[in-house]
Amino acid sequence: MKRLCRAAFGILLAAISLALALTANAEKYDSVRTLPDEYRLEVELGIYDYGSIGALADQSRYKSVKLPAGTFIRVTAWEDIGYLEVTFFKYAADYTIWADGDEIERNYGFVHDCTALPEGSRNLQLYFPNGAELSEITAYRSGEPPAELQLWNPPLDNGCDVLAFPTHADDDVLFMGALIASARSEGRTVQACFITNHYDTAERTHEALDGLWALGVRNYPIIGSFPDLYSRSLRYAESQYDTDAMRGYIVESIRRFKPLVVLGHDFDGEYGHGAHMLSAKLLSEAVTLTDDPNYYPESYEKYGGYTPCKLFIHFYKQNSFTFDAKAPSERLGGKSPFEIAEYAYTFHKTQHKWDFAVTDYGTLDCRKWGLYFSTVGYDVEANDIFCNIPIPVSETINEVLSEYECQTFVLRDIVADSAVIYDRSGNEADSKLAALKTVRAPESMMLTAAALCGMLLLVALIQSIFLLVKNRNSR
């Protein structure tokens, strides 16, 4: 009897070891579901052998999930997905979407990256060959997209009407916002080139994109490589930055985007910011160099030479004018450019602790401008920065902002309160196509189920043996 018990106990241990081994080797597939609303769909986000991805479904941009190279994420919906938005935490990464047989490469470098999907898309696979740090994955219903959905177009490499050089995220709204909103309402194209970046924070890149979108800008901005450093004088700012590299960046941007009109900061730095002063000084120098192949020859070789028609400097006293920013416009839904800029500034929440606002007075007055440089004459009209420029708005860009772009909207920041099943993501991706065609989740579940069933059968067998031995002894 003792031998029989020992044998049974050994069999039980072997079965347990086998089950644990099978469970450990099986790929763990877990999922989390997003909350639906009027525009957003409930979808299931699934991933293999990774860890918690609950942050991708909590509708907050300030939590992130770091994915290793070769990660796949499944997106499953129960009705057609019209648009899929992938929000990166700070830096965009290339990825591929497989939408029911359609392969869509996303390599634009958009931190807020939204894709219009083919009709009937319900089962998606996202593949991140180099990994990524994500904040959100959101699916939207088919049909007219909501106003908040940022369907960015690439930068305007074929030429733009207005090129703005804000030093920081929010300068474009505070000082240039009313002019930008007015230009967009007239169908003019606008390209923003930020001098500095804010990659040391989680919020400000998102705020910059939200603010620009609210102004009506639809082409993705360029974000400079220079850090955000504070100073109170031009001399100190010059000691903080590589001024030649910054001037080269400005020259390259003008050559690349070939604008009709350029907008720059106040020479006195508005409220006395040294980086604003430096930006204005370098821009005033750069505009005279952009057509000369002897200056920054690499960008000249790449984009060719070009001289813009006009450069407007904020608060420049010569050839000055006061823009009528408060005149309502039908193309802005009855709002004025000033109101649009005020609204856009609401998205720069991290800056609201400072005493800044879109204003029509003092050192922040967004209406005060002067014509610093011109190749078409120095006469100015208060409400026409394109005065004397012989190139009309082309038919291809003379669109009236649609109603959904003009309506007031508030970005939702709701923390999901539903039950969440956290998941883990796999790193094996030698063949992405083969992996997509393989349904790996059921295999993992079947292996685990088989191991558990085997354990139960062995326990039942051992229990039967003990009962048999007990009955014999009782006789």
Short mmCIF file of C-alpha atoms in Angstrom, two decimals:
data_model
loop_
_atom_site.label_atom_id
_atom_site.label_comp_id
_atom_site.label_asym_id
_atom_site.label_seq_id
_atom_site.Cartn_x
_atom_site.Cartn_y
_atom_site.Cartn_z
CA MET A 1 0.00 0.00 0.00
CA LYS A 2 2.83 2.43 0.88
CA ARG A 3 4.47 1.79 -2.47
CA LEU A 4 1.19 2.49 -4.21
CA CYS A 5 0.73 5.77 -2.34
CA ARG A 6 4.26 6.87 -3.09
CA ALA A 7 3.76 6.12 -6.77
CA ALA A 8 0.52 8.06 -6.81
CA PHE A 9 2.13 11.01 -5.04
CA GLY A 10 4.98 10.98 -7.56
CA ILE A 11 2.51 10.98 -10.42
CA LEU A 12 0.73 13.97 -8.85
CA LEU A 13 3.99 15.93 -8.52
CA ALA A 14 4.89 15.17 -12.12
CA ALA A 15 1.49 16.35 -13.30
CA ILE A 16 1.79 19.58 -11.35
CA SER A 17 5.27 20.22 -12.78
CA LEU A 18 4.01 19.53 -16.30
CA ALA A 19 1.08 21.94 -15.86
CA LEU A 20 3.33 24.68 -14.53
CA ALA A 21 5.76 24.21 -17.41
CA LEU A 22 2.99 24.37 -19.99
CA THR A 23 1.49 27.45 -18.36
CA ALA A 24 4.88 29.19 -18.22
CA ASN A 25 5.61 28.46 -21.87
CA ALA A 26 2.15 29.45 -23.05
CA GLU A 27 1.86 33.02 -24.28
CA LYS A 28 -0.33 35.07 -21.99
CA TYR A 29 -2.92 37.07 -23.88
CA ASP A 30 -4.73 39.68 -21.84
CA SER A 31 -6.93 42.58 -22.82
CA VAL A 32 -8.41 45.88 -21.74
CA ARG A 33 -11.54 47.57 -23.04
CA THR A 34 -12.01 51.26 -23.80
CA LEU A 35 -15.05 53.25 -22.71
CA PRO A 36 -17.49 54.29 -25.47
CA ASP A 37 -19.21 57.65 -25.88
CA GLU A 38 -20.93 59.61 -28.65
CA TYR A 39 -17.90 59.38 -30.94
CA ARG A 40 -15.63 56.75 -29.42
CA LEU A 41 -16.19 53.03 -29.82
CA GLU A 42 -15.78 50.35 -27.21
CA VAL A 43 -12.91 48.22 -28.41
CA GLU A 44 -10.75 45.52 -26.91
CA LEU A 45 -7.01 46.11 -26.90
CA GLY A 46 -5.08 42.87 -26.68
CA ILE A 47 -1.40 42.16 -26.24
CA TYR A 48 0.93 39.21 -25.52
CA ASP A 49 3.32 38.67 -22.60
CA TYR A 50 3.96 42.26 -21.61
CA GLY A 51 2.40 43.72 -18.49
CA SER A 52 -0.16 46.35 -17.61
CA ILE A 53 -1.53 48.33 -20.57
CA GLY A 54 -4.46 49.81 -18.70
CA ALA A 55 -3.02 53.26 -19.39
CA LEU A 56 -3.92 52.89 -23.08
CA ALA A 57 -7.62 52.86 -22.23
CA ASP A 58 -7.90 55.42 -19.43
CA GLN A 59 -8.28 58.43 -21.79
CA SER A 60 -5.37 60.25 -20.15
CA ARG A 61 -2.30 61.28 -22.14
CA TYR A 62 -0.07 61.58 -19.12
CA LYS A 63 0.31 57.89 -18.32
CA SER A 64 2.25 55.71 -20.71
CA VAL A 65 3.10 52.17 -21.71
CA LYS A 66 6.58 51.37 -23.04
CA LEU A 67 6.47 48.68 -25.70
CA PRO A 68 9.56 46.70 -26.71
CA ALA A 69 10.61 46.32 -30.33
CA GLY A 70 8.46 43.89 -32.30
CA THR A 71 5.28 44.36 -30.26
CA PHE A 72 1.85 43.58 -31.69
CA ILE A 73 -1.39 45.04 -30.34
CA ARG A 74 -4.77 43.73 -31.40
CA VAL A 75 -7.75 46.08 -31.68
CA THR A 76 -11.13 44.35 -31.87
CA ALA A 77 -14.43 46.19 -32.31
CA TRP A 78 -18.05 45.08 -32.60
CA GLU A 79 -18.93 47.72 -35.19
CA ASP A 80 -16.98 49.44 -37.96
CA ILE A 81 -14.06 51.62 -36.90
CA GLY A 82 -13.90 54.84 -38.91
CA TYR A 83 -10.73 56.34 -37.41
CA LEU A 84 -7.99 55.01 -35.19
CA GLU A 85 -5.95 57.46 -33.11
CA VAL A 86 -2.62 56.39 -31.63
CA THR A 87 -1.29 58.92 -29.12
CA PHE A 88 2.39 58.71 -28.26
CA PHE A 89 3.69 59.88 -24.90
CA LYS A 90 6.48 62.21 -26.11
CA TYR A 91 8.12 60.84 -29.24
CA ALA A 92 6.36 59.36 -32.24
CA ALA A 93 7.42 55.98 -33.65
CA ASP A 94 6.81 54.19 -36.94
CA TYR A 95 4.20 51.45 -36.96
CA THR A 96 1.99 49.45 -39.31
CA ILE A 97 -1.76 48.86 -39.19
CA TRP A 98 -3.28 45.72 -40.67
CA ALA A 99 -7.00 46.35 -41.13
CA ASP A 100 -8.77 43.23 -42.33
CA GLY A 101 -6.24 42.64 -45.10
CA ASP A 102 -5.22 46.25 -45.78
CA GLU A 103 -1.69 47.25 -44.78
CA ILE A 104 -1.23 50.89 -43.73
CA GLU A 105 2.23 52.25 -42.96
CA ARG A 106 2.32 55.08 -40.42
CA ASN A 107 5.69 56.80 -40.49
CA TYR A 108 4.80 60.50 -40.37
CA GLY A 109 6.21 61.24 -36.93
CA PHE A 110 2.91 62.57 -35.54
CA VAL A 111 2.61 62.39 -31.75
CA HIS A 112 -1.17 62.53 -32.24
CA ASP A 113 -1.48 60.10 -35.13
CA CYS A 114 -4.95 59.47 -36.53
CA THR A 115 -5.75 57.19 -39.48
CA ALA A 116 -8.96 57.03 -41.52
CA LEU A 117 -9.56 53.31 -41.95
CA PRO A 118 -11.07 51.37 -44.88
CA GLU A 119 -14.78 50.73 -44.70
CA GLY A 120 -15.70 47.70 -42.62
CA SER A 121 -12.59 47.67 -40.43
CA ARG A 122 -13.24 45.83 -37.18
CA ASN A 123 -10.18 43.66 -36.53
CA LEU A 124 -6.85 45.48 -36.50
CA GLN A 125 -3.28 44.56 -35.74
CA LEU A 126 -0.75 47.26 -34.85
CA TYR A 127 2.92 46.38 -35.24
CA PHE A 128 5.69 48.47 -33.67
CA PRO A 129 8.99 47.24 -35.16
CA ASN A 130 11.17 49.55 -33.06
CA GLY A 131 8.98 49.72 -29.98
CA ALA A 132 7.16 52.83 -28.74
CA GLU A 133 5.94 54.67 -25.67
CA LEU A 134 2.18 55.10 -26.00
CA SER A 135 -0.41 57.05 -24.04
CA GLU A 136 -3.67 56.09 -25.72
CA ILE A 137 -5.25 54.04 -28.47
CA THR A 138 -8.72 55.30 -29.37
CA ALA A 139 -11.18 54.08 -31.98
CA TYR A 140 -13.80 56.42 -33.43
CA ARG A 141 -17.04 55.67 -35.23
CA SER A 142 -17.46 55.98 -38.98
CA GLY A 143 -18.89 59.15 -40.48
CA GLU A 144 -18.10 62.80 -39.77
CA PRO A 145 -15.20 62.97 -37.31
CA PRO A 146 -15.61 65.00 -34.11
CA ALA A 147 -13.99 68.43 -33.94
CA GLU A 148 -11.37 67.24 -31.46
CA LEU A 149 -10.05 64.48 -33.71
CA GLN A 150 -6.70 65.64 -35.08
CA LEU A 151 -6.38 64.32 -38.62
CA TRP A 152 -3.03 65.99 -39.26
CA ASN A 153 -1.66 66.51 -42.74
CA PRO A 154 2.11 66.37 -43.31
CA PRO A 155 4.14 69.62 -43.17
CA LEU A 156 3.77 71.94 -46.18
CA ASP A 157 6.90 71.07 -48.11
CA ASN A 158 5.41 72.38 -51.35
CA GLY A 159 5.06 75.92 -50.06
CA CYS A 160 2.86 77.71 -47.55
CA ASP A 161 1.20 81.09 -47.16
CA VAL A 162 2.25 81.75 -43.57
CA LEU A 163 5.29 80.43 -41.69
CA ALA A 164 5.20 81.14 -37.95
CA PHE A 165 8.26 80.86 -35.69
CA PRO A 166 6.99 80.67 -32.09
CA THR A 167 9.80 80.10 -29.61
CA HIS A 168 7.73 77.98 -27.22
CA ALA A 169 4.50 76.04 -27.21
CA ASP A 170 1.82 78.67 -26.43
CA ASP A 171 3.70 81.60 -28.05
CA ASP A 172 1.96 80.68 -31.30
CA VAL A 173 -1.39 81.20 -29.57
CA LEU A 174 -0.62 84.17 -27.30
CA PHE A 175 1.06 86.40 -29.87
CA MET A 176 0.42 84.96 -33.34
CA GLY A 177 -2.87 83.15 -32.73
CA ALA A 178 -5.28 85.82 -33.94
CA LEU A 179 -3.35 86.36 -37.19
CA ILE A 180 -3.10 82.59 -37.72
CA ALA A 181 -6.83 82.05 -37.12
CA SER A 182 -7.66 84.88 -39.51
CA ALA A 183 -5.37 83.48 -42.21
CA ARG A 184 -6.87 80.02 -41.86
CA SER A 185 -10.40 81.39 -42.08
CA GLU A 186 -9.43 82.85 -45.47
CA GLY A 187 -8.19 79.50 -46.71
CA ARG A 188 -4.51 80.32 -46.27
CA THR A 189 -2.12 77.54 -45.34
CA VAL A 190 -0.10 77.91 -42.15
CA GLN A 191 3.05 76.08 -41.09
CA ALA A 192 4.38 76.40 -37.53
CA CYS A 193 8.06 75.84 -36.70
CA PHE A 194 8.69 75.88 -32.96
CA ILE A 195 12.20 76.96 -32.03
CA THR A 196 12.40 74.94 -28.81
CA ASN A 197 10.93 71.66 -27.63
CA HIS A 198 9.41 70.62 -24.31
CA TYR A 199 10.41 66.97 -24.22
CA ASP A 200 11.35 67.38 -20.56
CA THR A 201 7.64 67.47 -19.74
CA ALA A 202 4.79 65.10 -20.46
CA GLU A 203 2.19 67.74 -21.21
CA ARG A 204 3.44 70.56 -23.40
CA THR A 205 3.80 68.79 -26.75
CA HIS A 206 0.19 67.65 -26.42
CA GLU A 207 -0.86 71.17 -25.47
CA ALA A 208 0.97 72.60 -28.49
CA LEU A 209 -0.84 70.25 -30.87
CA ASP A 210 -4.23 70.89 -29.27
CA GLY A 211 -3.72 74.65 -29.42
CA LEU A 212 -2.66 74.68 -33.06
CA TRP A 213 -5.58 72.46 -34.01
CA ALA A 214 -7.97 74.83 -32.24
CA LEU A 215 -6.52 77.72 -34.29
CA GLY A 216 -7.45 75.85 -37.46
CA VAL A 217 -3.94 74.71 -38.41
CA ARG A 218 -4.09 71.34 -40.15
CA ASN A 219 -0.46 70.70 -41.12
CA TYR A 220 1.74 69.11 -38.50
CA PRO A 221 4.25 71.49 -36.89
CA ILE A 222 8.02 71.21 -36.86
CA ILE A 223 9.49 71.05 -33.37
CA GLY A 224 13.05 72.33 -32.98
CA SER A 225 15.89 70.50 -31.29
CA PHE A 226 16.68 73.30 -28.84
CA PRO A 227 15.70 72.92 -25.16
CA ASP A 228 13.46 75.37 -23.35
CA LEU A 229 15.80 77.60 -21.32
CA TYR A 230 14.77 80.74 -19.51
CA SER A 231 16.64 84.05 -19.63
CA ARG A 232 15.91 87.73 -19.12
CA SER A 233 18.27 89.21 -21.69
CA LEU A 234 19.44 88.70 -25.24
CA ARG A 235 23.07 88.41 -24.16
CA TYR A 236 22.32 85.64 -21.69
CA ALA A 237 20.17 83.77 -24.21
CA GLU A 238 23.04 83.92 -26.71
CA SER A 239 25.26 82.25 -24.11
CA GLN A 240 22.71 79.46 -23.59
CA TYR A 241 22.22 78.40 -27.20
CA ASP A 242 24.26 77.56 -30.27
CA THR A 243 23.14 80.65 -32.17
CA ASP A 244 24.63 79.50 -35.49
CA ALA A 245 22.72 76.23 -35.31
CA MET A 246 19.51 78.05 -34.39
CA ARG A 247 19.92 80.50 -37.28
CA GLY A 248 20.61 77.55 -39.58
CA TYR A 249 17.39 75.89 -38.42
CA ILE A 250 15.43 79.05 -39.29
CA VAL A 251 17.14 79.41 -42.68
CA GLU A 252 16.45 75.76 -43.49
CA SER A 253 12.79 76.08 -42.49
CA ILE A 254 12.26 79.11 -44.76
CA ARG A 255 13.97 77.32 -47.66
CA ARG A 256 11.94 74.19 -47.04
CA PHE A 257 8.48 75.74 -46.67
CA LYS A 258 8.89 78.72 -49.03
CA PRO A 259 6.35 80.99 -47.30
CA LEU A 260 4.80 84.15 -48.63
CA VAL A 261 4.66 85.67 -45.14
CA VAL A 262 6.76 84.98 -42.04
CA LEU A 263 5.77 85.82 -38.44
CA GLY A 264 8.30 86.39 -35.65
CA HIS A 265 8.65 87.55 -32.04
CA ASP A 266 9.11 90.99 -30.56
CA PHE A 267 12.77 92.19 -30.53
CA ASP A 268 12.21 93.06 -26.84
CA GLY A 269 10.92 89.58 -26.07
CA GLU A 270 7.30 90.58 -25.36
CA TYR A 271 7.45 90.37 -21.56
CA GLY A 272 11.25 90.31 -21.61
CA HIS A 273 12.05 86.66 -22.41
CA GLY A 274 15.61 86.38 -23.72
CA ALA A 275 14.82 83.39 -25.95
CA HIS A 276 12.11 85.43 -27.69
CA MET A 277 14.64 88.21 -28.26
CA LEU A 278 17.15 85.75 -29.70
CA SER A 279 14.53 84.15 -31.94
CA ALA A 280 13.54 87.56 -33.37
CA LYS A 281 17.15 88.62 -33.91
CA LEU A 282 18.13 85.39 -35.70
CA LEU A 283 14.97 85.44 -37.82
CA SER A 284 15.68 89.01 -38.96
CA GLU A 285 19.17 87.89 -39.98
CA ALA A 286 18.06 84.63 -41.57
CA VAL A 287 15.54 86.20 -43.93
CA THR A 288 18.38 87.97 -45.77
CA LEU A 289 20.43 84.77 -46.12
CA THR A 290 17.92 82.22 -47.37
CA ASP A 291 18.64 82.80 -51.08
CA ASP A 292 22.43 82.77 -50.68
CA PRO A 293 24.12 79.38 -51.33
CA ASN A 294 27.14 80.44 -49.29
CA TYR A 295 25.16 80.30 -46.05
CA TYR A 296 24.18 76.89 -44.73
CA PRO A 297 24.96 75.15 -48.04
CA GLU A 298 23.55 71.77 -46.94
CA SER A 299 19.99 73.08 -46.67
CA TYR A 300 20.51 75.13 -49.86
CA GLU A 301 21.48 71.97 -51.71
CA LYS A 302 18.51 70.12 -50.28
CA TYR A 303 15.78 72.75 -50.75
CA GLY A 304 17.25 75.47 -52.95
CA GLY A 305 17.26 79.19 -52.24
CA TYR A 306 14.18 81.25 -51.48
CA THR A 307 13.25 84.73 -50.21
CA PRO A 308 9.84 85.28 -48.58
CA CYS A 309 7.72 88.25 -49.59
CA LYS A 310 7.30 89.65 -46.08
CA LEU A 311 8.50 89.31 -42.50
CA PHE A 312 6.29 90.69 -39.76
CA ILE A 313 7.76 91.23 -36.29
CA HIS A 314 5.56 91.50 -33.23
CA PHE A 315 5.56 95.08 -31.83
CA TYR A 316 7.93 96.33 -34.55
CA LYS A 317 7.41 100.11 -34.58
CA GLN A 318 8.16 100.91 -38.22
CA ASN A 319 5.54 100.15 -40.87
CA SER A 320 3.34 99.19 -37.93
CA PHE A 321 -0.35 98.37 -37.82
CA THR A 322 -2.97 97.21 -35.35
CA PHE A 323 -4.78 94.10 -36.51
CA ASP A 324 -8.56 94.17 -35.99
CA ALA A 325 -8.57 90.86 -34.15
CA LYS A 326 -12.04 91.23 -32.68
CA ALA A 327 -14.00 91.48 -35.92
CA PRO A 328 -16.30 88.43 -36.15
CA SER A 329 -15.99 86.17 -39.17
CA GLU A 330 -18.63 83.96 -40.73
CA ARG A 331 -15.89 81.51 -41.63
CA LEU A 332 -15.07 81.20 -37.94
CA GLY A 333 -18.63 80.38 -37.02
CA GLY A 334 -19.39 83.98 -36.13
CA LYS A 335 -16.43 84.20 -33.76
CA SER A 336 -13.53 86.60 -34.05
CA PRO A 337 -9.88 85.58 -34.53
CA PHE A 338 -9.28 86.92 -31.01
CA GLU A 339 -11.92 84.56 -29.58
CA ILE A 340 -10.43 81.62 -31.46
CA ALA A 341 -7.00 82.43 -30.00
CA GLU A 342 -8.50 82.76 -26.51
CA TYR A 343 -10.11 79.37 -26.92
CA ALA A 344 -6.89 77.81 -28.21
CA TYR A 345 -5.05 79.03 -25.12
CA THR A 346 -7.40 77.04 -22.87
CA PHE A 347 -5.51 73.94 -23.96
CA HIS A 348 -2.21 75.22 -22.54
CA LYS A 349 -3.25 74.26 -19.03
CA THR A 350 0.24 73.99 -17.60
CA GLN A 351 0.81 77.68 -18.40
CA HIS A 352 -2.32 78.98 -16.73
CA LYS A 353 -0.44 79.33 -13.44
CA TRP A 354 1.42 82.27 -15.01
CA ASP A 355 -0.11 85.67 -15.62
CA PHE A 356 -0.47 85.14 -19.37
CA ALA A 357 -3.53 85.51 -21.58
CA VAL A 358 -4.50 86.39 -25.12
CA THR A 359 -4.90 90.15 -24.75
CA ASP A 360 -5.41 93.38 -26.69
CA TYR A 361 -3.26 95.53 -24.39
CA GLY A 362 0.17 95.72 -22.78
CA THR A 363 3.25 93.67 -23.65
CA LEU A 364 1.15 90.68 -24.78
CA ASP A 365 -1.09 92.61 -27.20
CA CYS A 366 -1.61 90.19 -30.10
CA ARG A 367 -2.80 92.97 -32.47
CA LYS A 368 0.44 95.00 -32.70
CA TRP A 369 2.69 94.15 -35.63
CA GLY A 370 5.20 95.82 -37.93
CA LEU A 371 6.51 94.98 -41.40
CA TYR A 372 10.25 94.45 -40.93
CA PHE A 373 11.19 93.04 -44.35
CA SER A 374 9.47 93.07 -47.71
CA THR A 375 10.18 92.38 -51.36
CA VAL A 376 6.78 93.77 -52.46
CA GLY A 377 6.73 97.20 -50.86
CA TYR A 378 6.34 98.51 -47.33
CA ASP A 379 2.79 99.78 -47.38
CA VAL A 380 0.61 97.90 -44.92
CA GLU A 381 -3.08 97.28 -44.41
CA ALA A 382 -4.21 96.50 -40.89
CA ASN A 383 -6.21 93.43 -41.81
CA ASP A 384 -4.32 92.13 -44.84
CA ILE A 385 -0.85 90.75 -44.25
CA PHE A 386 -0.88 89.60 -47.91
CA CYS A 387 -1.22 93.14 -49.25
CA ASN A 388 0.78 93.60 -52.52
CA ILE A 389 1.56 89.89 -52.77
CA PRO A 390 0.53 88.99 -56.32
CA ILE A 391 -0.08 85.29 -55.64
CA PRO A 392 -3.77 84.64 -54.87
CA VAL A 393 -5.09 81.89 -52.69
CA SER A 394 -5.11 78.79 -54.89
CA GLU A 395 -8.28 76.83 -55.40
CA THR A 396 -6.71 73.81 -53.78
CA ILE A 397 -6.31 75.57 -50.44
CA ASN A 398 -9.21 78.02 -50.52
CA GLU A 399 -11.48 75.86 -48.43
CA VAL A 400 -13.88 77.28 -45.88
CA LEU A 401 -13.41 75.68 -42.49
CA SER A 402 -16.22 73.20 -42.08
CA GLU A 403 -18.70 73.56 -39.28
CA TYR A 404 -17.21 70.76 -37.20
CA GLU A 405 -13.80 72.46 -37.30
CA CYS A 406 -15.22 75.78 -36.10
CA GLN A 407 -17.48 74.58 -33.32
CA THR A 408 -16.28 74.85 -29.77
CA PHE A 409 -15.13 71.57 -28.33
CA VAL A 410 -13.54 70.38 -25.15
CA LEU A 411 -11.10 67.50 -25.13
CA ARG A 412 -12.29 64.87 -22.74
CA ASP A 413 -9.97 63.67 -20.02
CA ILE A 414 -12.03 60.95 -18.38
CA VAL A 415 -10.35 58.26 -16.32
CA ALA A 416 -11.91 54.90 -17.11
CA ASP A 417 -13.56 53.41 -14.04
CA SER A 418 -14.49 50.07 -15.55
CA ALA A 419 -13.05 46.71 -14.66
CA VAL A 420 -9.71 46.23 -16.39
CA ILE A 421 -7.96 43.01 -17.28
CA TYR A 422 -4.29 43.87 -17.59
CA ASP A 423 -2.27 42.14 -20.22
CA ARG A 424 1.26 41.29 -21.22
CA SER A 425 2.92 41.88 -24.57
CA GLY A 426 5.16 39.54 -26.56
CA ASN A 427 8.56 40.36 -28.08
CA GLU A 428 8.84 37.71 -30.79
CA ALA A 429 8.19 39.20 -34.23
CA ASP A 430 10.57 37.54 -36.68
CA SER A 431 7.85 37.40 -39.31
CA LYS A 432 5.16 39.99 -38.80
CA LEU A 433 2.92 38.63 -41.56
CA ALA A 434 3.16 35.09 -40.23
CA ALA A 435 2.41 36.33 -36.75
CA LEU A 436 -0.66 38.16 -37.95
CA LYS A 437 -2.03 35.06 -39.64
CA THR A 438 -1.51 32.97 -36.52
CA VAL A 439 -4.20 33.00 -33.88
CA ARG A 440 -2.00 32.56 -30.86
CA ALA A 441 -4.42 33.37 -28.04
CA PRO A 442 -6.53 30.19 -28.40
CA GLU A 443 -3.34 28.07 -28.44
CA SER A 444 -2.25 29.50 -25.12
CA MET A 445 -5.67 28.96 -23.61
CA MET A 446 -5.88 25.39 -24.95
CA LEU A 447 -2.47 24.47 -23.55
CA THR A 448 -3.38 25.81 -20.13
CA ALA A 449 -6.79 24.12 -20.19
CA ALA A 450 -5.24 20.80 -21.21
CA ALA A 451 -2.75 21.01 -18.35
CA LEU A 452 -5.49 21.72 -15.81
CA CYS A 453 -7.68 18.92 -17.14
CA GLY A 454 -4.76 16.51 -16.86
CA MET A 455 -4.21 17.52 -13.25
CA LEU A 456 -7.88 17.00 -12.42
CA LEU A 457 -7.88 13.54 -14.01
CA LEU A 458 -4.78 12.51 -12.08
CA VAL A 459 -6.26 13.74 -8.80
CA ALA A 460 -9.43 11.76 -9.54
CA LEU A 461 -7.34 8.66 -10.33
CA ILE A 462 -5.35 8.96 -7.10
CA GLN A 463 -8.54 9.46 -5.10
CA SER A 464 -10.00 6.28 -6.66
CA ILE A 465 -6.86 4.31 -5.77
CA PHE A 466 -7.03 5.45 -2.13
CA LEU A 467 -10.70 4.51 -1.92
CA LEU A 468 -9.96 1.09 -3.42
CA VAL A 469 -7.15 0.45 -0.93
CA LYS A 470 -9.31 1.63 1.97
CA ASN A 471 -12.14 -0.69 0.99
CA ARG A 472 -9.75 -3.68 0.83
CA ASN A 473 -8.36 -2.94 4.26
CA SER A 474 -11.82 -2.63 5.75
CA ARG A 475 -12.63 -6.12 4.55
#
